[in-house]
Amino acid sequence: MILTVTPNPCVDKTVFLDELKVGAFMRAGRYGCVPGGKGSNVSRAVHALGRPTRALVLVGGHTGAHVVDMIRNDDGVEPVPVWVQASTRTITTILEEPIHRQTAFFEPGPSVTAEEAASLLTAFSNVLPSATVVTLNGTVPDPILVDIYPQMVEMAKAAGVLTILDSHGPEFARGVEAAPYMVKPNRAETEELVGGRLDSDEACWRATEHFLERGVTLVVLSLGARGAFVATRAERLEVVPPTITEVNPVGSGDALVAGFAVGLHEGLTLEETARLGVAAGTANAMSWDIGHFSKSEVEALLPKVRVTRV
Ligand SMILES: Nc1ncnc2c1ncn2[C@@H]1O[C@H](COP(=O)(O)OP(=O)(O)OP(=O)(O)O)[C@@H](O)[C@H]1O
Ligand SMILES: [Mg+2]
């Protein structure tokens, strides 16, 4: 089973409008909600790829209950909820359909007590034995959780479970110090952590070294439409997707993480795993809904992904 961890999930709401007017009261004819916050996107994508997954989420209030309900009943994924007193956030995206422009509003995540932080680790250690791969996704809602990822990486290592870290900011930096099995920063996240601009292939490969030197086994630097640079101590693969009509690339990194998690879960080769990850990311970018592609769409993309040994 592939376990995803989302410390800061959200009700991910999209409101569909013809045109957004600032300072006006706007009535929408249509809106939709999905569970968001990265890890739940990874679980949805793993489920779409037909593999077993559970989604551990730190949730609170009615919005938290809504997230748990959507994970179970809309996504068909078994949630592992850990409850906090404060409420889960809602992220509202306004989509102006004719011009396909997105404007998003992020509420702050809930505050978390020391007791609640401890119960998150307890829940994690209880479910860990049934996992083969754990993905640690997104930010944390409260500074009290800034060291949650290194703690989870250590616990997973002790249990012989592989970890994939996909985060940014201080929690990403702390997590990297614990040497997770795999990291998946995008360009901006890598620039933030490593420093300097990734304005050439050479700079990108040099940045992958930063993580390898800290004991990470597999570095996947995702580059949107350009695909991904994949590095281990022994190999470098440049993985390029086919050209597609991009509809919504949000969540493509999460879909890529799902593909890599499946590859690691199944013991595929690095090349097969990289191909699956990039194909899943690309399938996600081809439709509006996050992580809602089909297995056959991903399979159709697999032979079109170009892998070059560098
Ligand atoms: N326009 C595109 N065309 C083809 N493939 C794409 C496109 N955008 C994204 N992808 C695929 O998705 C993968 C991940 O994309 P990206 O680097 O944008 O992730 P990200 O910034 O982490 O996204 P998010 O955090 O929103 O999930 C890419 O490596 C690529 O395989
Ligand atoms: Mg991302």
PDB file of N, CA and C in Angstrom, residues 7-8 24 26 30 40 67 75-76 97 99 107 110 118 130 159 175 185 189 219 232 253 270 276 295 302:
ATOM      1  N   PRO A   7      -0.236  16.962   5.990  1.00  0.00           N
ATOM      2  CA  PRO A   7      -0.448  17.657   7.254  1.00  0.00           C
ATOM      3  C   PRO A   7      -1.366  18.877   7.117  1.00  0.00           C
ATOM      4  N   ASN A   8      -1.462  19.452   5.897  1.00  0.00           N
ATOM      5  CA  ASN A   8      -2.235  20.689   5.719  1.00  0.00           C
ATOM      6  C   ASN A   8      -3.195  20.564   4.534  1.00  0.00           C
ATOM      7  N   ALA A  24     -16.682  43.639  -6.942  1.00  0.00           N
ATOM      8  CA  ALA A  24     -18.103  43.397  -7.259  1.00  0.00           C
ATOM      9  C   ALA A  24     -18.604  42.166  -6.509  1.00  0.00           C
ATOM     10  N   MET A  26     -20.277  38.748  -7.007  1.00  0.00           N
ATOM     11  CA  MET A  26     -20.408  37.915  -8.193  1.00  0.00           C
ATOM     12  C   MET A  26     -21.174  36.640  -7.855  1.00  0.00           C
ATOM     13  N   ARG A  30     -21.945  27.745 -11.064  1.00  0.00           N
ATOM     14  CA  ARG A  30     -21.404  26.396 -10.878  1.00  0.00           C
ATOM     15  C   ARG A  30     -20.157  26.455 -10.007  1.00  0.00           C
ATOM     16  N   SER A  40      -3.478  14.133  -0.790  1.00  0.00           N
ATOM     17  CA  SER A  40      -4.746  13.549  -1.244  1.00  0.00           C
ATOM     18  C   SER A  40      -4.789  13.506  -2.777  1.00  0.00           C
ATOM     19  N   VAL A  67     -13.441  17.090   3.926  1.00  0.00           N
ATOM     20  CA  VAL A  67     -12.263  16.523   3.254  1.00  0.00           C
ATOM     21  C   VAL A  67     -12.257  14.996   3.390  1.00  0.00           C
ATOM     22  N   ASP A  75     -13.331   9.975  -4.014  1.00  0.00           N
ATOM     23  CA  ASP A  75     -12.084   9.451  -4.575  1.00  0.00           C
ATOM     24  C   ASP A  75     -11.980   7.930  -4.437  1.00  0.00           C
ATOM     25  N   GLY A  76     -12.759   7.335  -3.542  1.00  0.00           N
ATOM     26  CA  GLY A  76     -12.669   5.885  -3.320  1.00  0.00           C
ATOM     27  C   GLY A  76     -11.376   5.480  -2.651  1.00  0.00           C
ATOM     28  N   GLU A  97     -13.649  30.949 -17.230  1.00  0.00           N
ATOM     29  CA  GLU A  97     -13.615  29.894 -18.247  1.00  0.00           C
ATOM     30  C   GLU A  97     -13.227  30.368 -19.648  1.00  0.00           C
ATOM     31  N   ILE A  99     -11.294  32.691 -20.753  1.00  0.00           N
ATOM     32  CA  ILE A  99      -9.866  32.981 -20.967  1.00  0.00           C
ATOM     33  C   ILE A  99      -8.973  32.035 -20.171  1.00  0.00           C
ATOM     34  N   GLU A 107      -6.573  30.265   2.466  1.00  0.00           N
ATOM     35  CA  GLU A 107      -6.786  30.576   3.884  1.00  0.00           C
ATOM     36  C   GLU A 107      -5.634  29.980   4.681  1.00  0.00           C
ATOM     37  N   PRO A 110      -4.945  25.322  10.080  1.00  0.00           N
ATOM     38  CA  PRO A 110      -5.284  25.360  11.511  1.00  0.00           C
ATOM     39  C   PRO A 110      -4.039  25.420  12.397  1.00  0.00           C
ATOM     40  N   ALA A 118       1.613  15.119  18.517  1.00  0.00           N
ATOM     41  CA  ALA A 118       2.014  13.779  18.972  1.00  0.00           C
ATOM     42  C   ALA A 118       1.053  12.723  18.428  1.00  0.00           C
ATOM     43  N   SER A 130       1.827  -1.244   7.266  1.00  0.00           N
ATOM     44  CA  SER A 130       1.112  -1.770   6.094  1.00  0.00           C
ATOM     45  C   SER A 130       1.502  -1.035   4.805  1.00  0.00           C
ATOM     46  N   ALA A 159      11.346   1.236   9.770  1.00  0.00           N
ATOM     47  CA  ALA A 159      10.365   0.217   9.387  1.00  0.00           C
ATOM     48  C   ALA A 159      10.661  -0.374   8.004  1.00  0.00           C
ATOM     49  N   GLY A 175      13.310  18.275   6.189  1.00  0.00           N
ATOM     50  CA  GLY A 175      13.072  16.909   5.705  1.00  0.00           C
ATOM     51  C   GLY A 175      14.267  16.373   4.923  1.00  0.00           C
ATOM     52  N   PRO A 185      11.489  18.197  -5.952  1.00  0.00           N
ATOM     53  CA  PRO A 185      11.250  19.631  -6.070  1.00  0.00           C
ATOM     54  C   PRO A 185      11.018  20.028  -7.529  1.00  0.00           C
ATOM     55  N   GLU A 189      11.170  25.462  -6.301  1.00  0.00           N
ATOM     56  CA  GLU A 189      11.482  24.886  -4.983  1.00  0.00           C
ATOM     57  C   GLU A 189      12.972  24.554  -4.865  1.00  0.00           C
ATOM     58  N   VAL A 219      16.773  11.700  -6.934  1.00  0.00           N
ATOM     59  CA  VAL A 219      16.359  13.103  -7.047  1.00  0.00           C
ATOM     60  C   VAL A 219      15.576  13.271  -8.346  1.00  0.00           C
ATOM     61  N   THR A 232      20.449   9.621  -9.717  1.00  0.00           N
ATOM     62  CA  THR A 232      20.929   8.846  -8.570  1.00  0.00           C
ATOM     63  C   THR A 232      22.453   8.999  -8.592  1.00  0.00           C
ATOM     64  N   GLY A 253       2.727  17.726 -10.513  1.00  0.00           N
ATOM     65  CA  GLY A 253       3.818  17.235  -9.670  1.00  0.00           C
ATOM     66  C   GLY A 253       3.337  16.120  -8.749  1.00  0.00           C
ATOM     67  N   LEU A 270      14.544   1.976 -12.855  1.00  0.00           N
ATOM     68  CA  LEU A 270      14.514   3.440 -12.754  1.00  0.00           C
ATOM     69  C   LEU A 270      13.910   4.044 -14.019  1.00  0.00           C
ATOM     70  N   LEU A 276       6.802   6.258 -16.104  1.00  0.00           N
ATOM     71  CA  LEU A 276       5.457   6.240 -15.500  1.00  0.00           C
ATOM     72  C   LEU A 276       5.172   7.560 -14.784  1.00  0.00           C
ATOM     73  N   LYS A 295      -6.127   5.146 -16.178  1.00  0.00           N
ATOM     74  CA  LYS A 295      -4.933   4.323 -16.332  1.00  0.00           C
ATOM     75  C   LYS A 295      -4.586   4.172 -17.826  1.00  0.00           C
ATOM     76  N   LEU A 302       2.878   6.426 -22.197  1.00  0.00           N
ATOM     77  CA  LEU A 302       4.171   5.800 -21.825  1.00  0.00           C
ATOM     78  C   LEU A 302       5.164   5.689 -22.982  1.00  0.00           C
TER      79      LEU A 302
END
